């Protein structure tokens, strides 16, 4: 018995050792890849932070390492925060973003509910078409949209951005919500209809509470896209008082061939702060919403 089982046991031990070795190499490869990716991703914001803490003279001095701050200062931040124009940029971005997010979620939730639950002829093709519109880049859309916004008299007006930003946010948010709504059991619909509920009551009392993670994910996406949009405001806004932060900081801190690098980096970091804060608190909801909505869709 021992002579016949010994080779088998040795084979099992050899297989287990081989699996452990492969797992170890896989873990090391994953960790190395993550470290390299983290360095690549974090290098730009770290460099921006370091530059924002330098004086203009230190930024212009090429003798030292650009990754070292000899005399840290917050003067670039105080200069921006004390500038009324910069505050107006922030308020314009907040105004446009809040309006776009509200408009996007109303349209997306209603559209996703109709396409995901109220089945009708062509609903599946229409749902696919909604997502495909998201793949059209804004660098192509802004040309016809410029004519539409100009015809409505909303050029050089922050409210014109509220009209065009949903072309970037509504398709993707609708697609995510379709996946969530389609995953809810049909028995809930039938029970609600038997109890006398109409479609709007079903949406408000059943579907929205169940699909809340997807709604949060869609809201975060709409907020990020609206806050960080650059092409549309560059094409439609030229008056500083109507500019959002994404183009306001650049337009006012670059004069010809003169770059206020310290304030530019400080302004970019301040502009990126609201999305970072939202992601920090709602990251779990965002990931859950995207993964569940994509897999259920």
Tab-separated table of C-alpha atoms in Angstrom, residues 5-280:
chain	number	residue	atom	x	y	z
A	5	UNK	CA	0.420	5.695	-2.555
A	6	UNK	CA	3.800	7.400	-2.144
A	7	UNK	CA	4.118	8.500	-5.800
A	8	UNK	CA	0.530	9.756	-5.753
A	9	UNK	CA	1.147	11.804	-2.619
A	10	UNK	CA	4.338	13.197	-4.086
A	11	UNK	CA	2.425	14.198	-7.209
A	12	UNK	CA	-0.208	15.979	-5.116
A	13	UNK	CA	2.451	17.818	-3.118
A	14	UNK	CA	4.249	18.779	-6.313
A	15	UNK	CA	1.002	20.109	-7.848
A	16	UNK	CA	0.154	22.076	-4.696
A	17	UNK	CA	3.658	23.566	-4.603
A	18	UNK	CA	3.424	24.501	-8.262
A	19	UNK	CA	0.072	26.215	-7.675
A	20	UNK	CA	1.474	28.146	-4.725
A	21	UNK	CA	4.447	29.239	-6.812
A	22	UNK	CA	2.196	30.381	-9.658
A	23	UNK	CA	-0.039	32.227	-7.207
A	24	UNK	CA	2.994	33.932	-5.668
A	25	UNK	CA	4.240	35.091	-9.056
A	26	UNK	CA	0.738	36.278	-9.994
A	27	UNK	CA	0.507	38.312	-6.779
A	28	UNK	CA	3.941	39.836	-7.312
A	29	UNK	CA	3.076	40.717	-10.916
A	30	UNK	CA	-0.187	42.306	-9.786
A	31	UNK	CA	1.515	44.328	-7.047
A	32	UNK	CA	4.273	45.534	-9.377
A	33	UNK	CA	1.699	46.528	-11.992
A	34	UNK	CA	-0.322	48.404	-9.378
A	35	UNK	CA	2.751	50.246	-8.112
A	36	UNK	CA	3.772	51.265	-11.637
A	37	UNK	CA	0.222	52.373	-12.446
A	38	UNK	CA	-0.004	54.329	-9.172
A	39	UNK	CA	3.273	56.139	-9.919
A	40	UNK	CA	2.114	57.033	-13.424
A	41	UNK	CA	-1.300	58.220	-12.207
A	42	UNK	CA	-0.090	60.125	-9.154
A	43	UNK	CA	2.922	61.814	-10.725
A	44	UNK	CA	0.933	64.635	-12.450
A	45	UNK	CA	-1.157	65.705	-9.415
A	46	UNK	CA	1.876	65.479	-7.127
A	47	UNK	CA	3.874	67.657	-9.534
A	48	UNK	CA	0.953	70.103	-9.682
A	49	UNK	CA	0.844	70.282	-5.893
A	50	UNK	CA	4.568	70.900	-5.637
A	51	UNK	CA	4.450	73.601	-8.321
A	52	UNK	CA	1.507	75.317	-6.627
A	53	UNK	CA	3.591	75.642	-3.446
A	54	UNK	CA	6.423	77.461	-5.238
A	55	UNK	CA	6.925	81.153	-5.851
A	56	UNK	CA	7.165	82.420	-9.409
A	57	UNK	CA	10.897	82.935	-8.964
A	58	UNK	CA	11.421	79.355	-7.805
A	59	UNK	CA	9.355	77.993	-10.690
A	60	UNK	CA	11.491	79.983	-13.151
A	61	UNK	CA	14.732	78.798	-11.497
A	62	UNK	CA	15.977	75.815	-13.531
A	63	UNK	CA	18.957	75.026	-11.314
A	64	UNK	CA	17.179	72.821	-8.804
A	65	UNK	CA	15.034	69.721	-9.063
A	66	UNK	CA	11.426	70.419	-10.122
A	67	UNK	CA	10.314	67.785	-7.598
A	68	UNK	CA	11.649	69.727	-4.637
A	69	UNK	CA	10.158	72.825	-2.991
A	70	UNK	CA	12.785	74.956	-1.281
A	71	UNK	CA	10.494	77.621	0.164
A	72	UNK	CA	6.881	76.382	0.372
A	73	UNK	CA	4.236	79.062	0.219
A	74	UNK	CA	0.451	79.305	-0.063
A	75	UNK	CA	0.492	82.657	-1.808
A	76	UNK	CA	-0.807	81.154	-5.059
A	77	UNK	CA	-3.870	79.791	-3.284
A	78	UNK	CA	-4.518	83.026	-1.391
A	79	UNK	CA	-4.172	85.010	-4.611
A	80	UNK	CA	-6.886	82.921	-6.268
A	81	UNK	CA	-9.220	82.738	-3.285
A	82	UNK	CA	-8.944	86.478	-2.842
A	83	UNK	CA	-9.807	87.129	-6.489
A	84	UNK	CA	-13.501	87.787	-7.044
A	85	UNK	CA	-13.284	86.532	-10.626
A	86	UNK	CA	-12.087	83.129	-9.443
A	87	UNK	CA	-15.056	82.935	-7.057
A	88	UNK	CA	-17.345	83.732	-9.986
A	89	UNK	CA	-15.779	80.883	-11.972
A	90	UNK	CA	-16.537	78.525	-9.114
A	91	UNK	CA	-20.128	79.737	-8.777
A	92	UNK	CA	-20.681	79.415	-12.531
A	93	UNK	CA	-19.417	75.829	-12.450
A	94	UNK	CA	-21.595	75.017	-9.453
A	95	UNK	CA	-24.675	76.587	-11.042
A	96	UNK	CA	-24.260	74.781	-14.348
A	97	UNK	CA	-23.334	71.442	-12.752
A	98	UNK	CA	-26.282	71.368	-10.332
A	99	UNK	CA	-28.728	72.232	-13.116
A	100	UNK	CA	-27.245	69.643	-15.495
A	101	UNK	CA	-27.222	66.890	-12.870
A	102	UNK	CA	-30.867	67.543	-11.972
A	103	UNK	CA	-31.924	67.649	-15.631
A	104	UNK	CA	-29.881	64.562	-16.479
A	105	UNK	CA	-31.298	62.434	-13.679
A	106	UNK	CA	-34.899	63.355	-14.466
A	107	UNK	CA	-34.470	62.491	-18.153
A	108	UNK	CA	-32.349	59.391	-17.515
A	109	UNK	CA	-34.584	57.847	-14.865
A	110	UNK	CA	-37.749	58.351	-16.919
A	111	UNK	CA	-36.123	57.144	-20.136
A	112	UNK	CA	-34.517	54.121	-18.470
A	113	UNK	CA	-37.791	53.158	-16.801
A	114	UNK	CA	-39.640	53.312	-20.101
A	115	UNK	CA	-36.982	51.374	-22.015
A	116	UNK	CA	-36.222	48.853	-19.269
A	117	UNK	CA	-39.706	48.050	-17.950
A	118	UNK	CA	-42.394	49.346	-20.314
A	119	UNK	CA	-41.501	46.998	-23.133
A	120	UNK	CA	-42.660	48.135	-26.553
A	121	UNK	CA	-41.713	47.515	-30.149
A	122	UNK	CA	-38.165	48.741	-30.819
A	123	UNK	CA	-37.347	49.455	-27.164
A	124	UNK	CA	-34.213	47.280	-27.221
A	125	UNK	CA	-32.909	48.897	-30.405
A	126	UNK	CA	-33.690	52.322	-28.991
A	127	UNK	CA	-31.822	51.496	-25.763
A	128	UNK	CA	-28.770	50.432	-27.769
A	129	UNK	CA	-29.017	53.592	-29.838
A	130	UNK	CA	-29.067	55.699	-26.678
A	131	UNK	CA	-25.774	54.165	-25.585
A	132	UNK	CA	-24.206	54.511	-29.029
A	133	UNK	CA	-24.857	58.264	-28.937
A	134	UNK	CA	-22.578	58.397	-25.896
A	135	UNK	CA	-19.723	57.167	-28.089
A	136	UNK	CA	-19.933	60.234	-30.331
A	137	UNK	CA	-17.157	62.588	-29.103
A	138	UNK	CA	-17.963	66.140	-28.085
A	139	UNK	CA	-15.352	67.364	-30.558
A	140	UNK	CA	-17.842	66.422	-33.283
A	141	UNK	CA	-21.023	67.452	-31.497
A	142	UNK	CA	-19.996	70.991	-30.640
A	143	UNK	CA	-20.125	72.125	-34.285
A	144	UNK	CA	-23.877	71.522	-34.857
A	145	UNK	CA	-24.621	72.400	-31.232
A	146	UNK	CA	-22.938	75.763	-31.764
A	147	UNK	CA	-25.523	76.559	-34.449
A	148	UNK	CA	-28.385	75.440	-32.198
A	149	UNK	CA	-27.190	77.395	-29.169
A	150	UNK	CA	-26.535	80.444	-31.341
A	151	UNK	CA	-30.025	80.221	-32.830
A	152	UNK	CA	-31.493	80.220	-29.326
A	153	UNK	CA	-29.462	83.268	-28.346
A	154	UNK	CA	-27.591	81.410	-25.589
A	155	UNK	CA	-24.042	81.845	-26.861
A	156	UNK	CA	-21.757	83.390	-24.266
A	157	UNK	CA	-24.258	82.431	-21.580
A	158	UNK	CA	-23.677	79.870	-18.848
A	159	UNK	CA	-27.241	78.604	-19.244
A	160	UNK	CA	-26.383	77.558	-22.771
A	161	UNK	CA	-24.083	74.970	-21.242
A	162	UNK	CA	-27.044	73.533	-19.336
A	163	UNK	CA	-28.615	72.865	-22.723
A	164	UNK	CA	-25.614	71.068	-24.274
A	165	UNK	CA	-24.014	69.193	-21.361
A	166	UNK	CA	-26.832	66.595	-21.229
A	167	UNK	CA	-25.673	65.348	-24.641
A	168	UNK	CA	-22.660	63.993	-22.721
A	169	UNK	CA	-24.407	62.805	-19.558
A	170	UNK	CA	-27.881	61.527	-20.480
A	171	UNK	CA	-26.911	58.580	-22.765
A	172	UNK	CA	-24.534	56.898	-20.325
A	173	UNK	CA	-26.702	57.546	-17.259
A	174	UNK	CA	-29.724	56.155	-19.098
A	175	UNK	CA	-27.797	53.020	-20.057
A	176	UNK	CA	-26.727	52.397	-16.449
A	177	UNK	CA	-30.280	52.870	-15.174
A	178	UNK	CA	-31.732	50.545	-17.827
A	179	UNK	CA	-29.581	47.747	-16.444
A	180	UNK	CA	-30.836	48.353	-12.934
A	181	UNK	CA	-34.498	48.658	-13.836
A	182	UNK	CA	-34.378	45.575	-16.069
A	183	UNK	CA	-32.990	43.480	-13.198
A	184	UNK	CA	-35.938	44.102	-10.850
A	185	UNK	CA	-38.277	41.060	-10.757
A	186	UNK	CA	-41.431	41.355	-12.841
A	187	UNK	CA	-43.461	40.107	-9.863
A	188	UNK	CA	-43.103	43.527	-8.263
A	189	UNK	CA	-44.753	45.128	-11.287
A	190	UNK	CA	-47.595	42.643	-11.247
A	191	UNK	CA	-48.183	42.999	-7.507
A	192	UNK	CA	-48.188	46.786	-7.766
A	193	UNK	CA	-50.608	46.754	-10.716
A	194	UNK	CA	-52.945	44.398	-8.848
A	195	UNK	CA	-52.900	46.809	-5.896
A	196	UNK	CA	-53.975	49.591	-8.233
A	197	UNK	CA	-50.676	51.447	-8.636
A	198	UNK	CA	-49.982	53.315	-11.850
A	199	UNK	CA	-46.631	53.473	-13.639
A	200	UNK	CA	-45.447	56.654	-11.931
A	201	UNK	CA	-46.293	55.260	-8.490
A	202	UNK	CA	-44.376	52.099	-9.323
A	203	UNK	CA	-41.384	54.153	-10.403
A	204	UNK	CA	-41.392	56.379	-7.338
A	205	UNK	CA	-42.191	53.807	-4.649
A	206	UNK	CA	-40.560	50.633	-6.003
A	207	UNK	CA	-37.945	51.187	-8.676
A	208	UNK	CA	-36.171	54.294	-7.427
A	209	UNK	CA	-35.536	52.898	-3.895
A	210	UNK	CA	-34.323	49.557	-5.286
A	211	UNK	CA	-32.082	51.185	-7.926
A	212	UNK	CA	-30.623	53.799	-5.562
A	213	UNK	CA	-26.978	52.613	-6.002
A	214	UNK	CA	-27.350	52.982	-9.757
A	215	UNK	CA	-28.898	56.424	-9.366
A	216	UNK	CA	-26.001	57.509	-7.136
A	217	UNK	CA	-23.465	56.192	-9.668
A	218	UNK	CA	-25.225	58.000	-12.511
A	219	UNK	CA	-25.383	61.201	-10.460
A	220	UNK	CA	-21.657	61.082	-9.715
A	221	UNK	CA	-20.898	60.494	-13.383
A	222	UNK	CA	-23.102	63.405	-14.471
A	223	UNK	CA	-21.501	65.660	-11.855
A	224	UNK	CA	-17.964	64.762	-12.916
A	225	UNK	CA	-18.622	65.222	-16.629
A	226	UNK	CA	-20.423	68.532	-16.115
A	227	UNK	CA	-17.811	69.916	-13.741
A	228	UNK	CA	-14.825	68.920	-15.893
A	229	UNK	CA	-16.209	69.693	-19.366
A	230	UNK	CA	-13.750	71.717	-21.428
A	231	UNK	CA	-14.629	71.598	-25.135
A	232	UNK	CA	-18.154	72.995	-24.870
A	233	UNK	CA	-17.360	75.985	-22.630
A	234	UNK	CA	-14.306	76.771	-24.748
A	235	UNK	CA	-16.481	76.920	-27.869
A	236	UNK	CA	-19.549	78.643	-26.410
A	237	UNK	CA	-18.220	81.019	-23.718
A	238	UNK	CA	-15.890	83.964	-24.247
A	239	UNK	CA	-16.988	86.426	-21.548
A	240	UNK	CA	-15.022	85.934	-18.306
A	241	UNK	CA	-18.070	86.566	-16.111
A	242	UNK	CA	-19.835	83.537	-17.652
A	243	UNK	CA	-16.883	81.131	-17.679
A	244	UNK	CA	-16.736	77.996	-15.543
A	245	UNK	CA	-13.562	77.068	-13.713
A	246	UNK	CA	-12.250	74.696	-16.380
A	247	UNK	CA	-11.623	77.482	-18.859
A	248	UNK	CA	-11.748	80.524	-16.587
A	249	UNK	CA	-8.534	79.701	-14.757
A	250	UNK	CA	-6.662	78.989	-17.990
A	251	UNK	CA	-7.950	82.032	-19.869
A	252	UNK	CA	-7.096	84.482	-17.102
A	253	UNK	CA	-3.732	83.085	-16.016
A	254	UNK	CA	-2.180	82.687	-19.471
A	255	UNK	CA	-1.334	85.975	-21.145
A	256	UNK	CA	0.350	85.487	-24.489
A	257	UNK	CA	3.530	83.560	-23.754
A	258	UNK	CA	3.414	84.332	-20.020
A	259	UNK	CA	2.249	81.485	-17.788
A	260	UNK	CA	1.508	81.954	-14.089
A	261	UNK	CA	2.421	78.341	-13.377
A	262	UNK	CA	2.009	78.485	-9.630
A	263	UNK	CA	-1.517	79.896	-9.791
A	264	UNK	CA	-2.396	77.647	-12.743
A	265	UNK	CA	-1.518	74.549	-10.752
A	266	UNK	CA	-3.278	75.887	-7.653
A	267	UNK	CA	-6.383	76.674	-9.691
A	268	UNK	CA	-6.370	73.236	-11.311
A	269	UNK	CA	-6.137	71.533	-7.927
A	270	UNK	CA	-8.927	73.666	-6.462
A	271	UNK	CA	-11.073	72.917	-9.510
A	272	UNK	CA	-10.487	69.181	-9.045
A	273	UNK	CA	-11.335	69.273	-5.338
A	274	UNK	CA	-15.162	68.910	-5.489
A	275	UNK	CA	-15.138	65.707	-7.604
A	276	UNK	CA	-12.369	64.265	-5.421
A	277	UNK	CA	-14.392	64.921	-2.269
A	278	UNK	CA	-17.500	63.328	-3.776
A	279	UNK	CA	-15.575	60.257	-4.933
A	280	UNK	CA	-13.928	59.923	-1.516
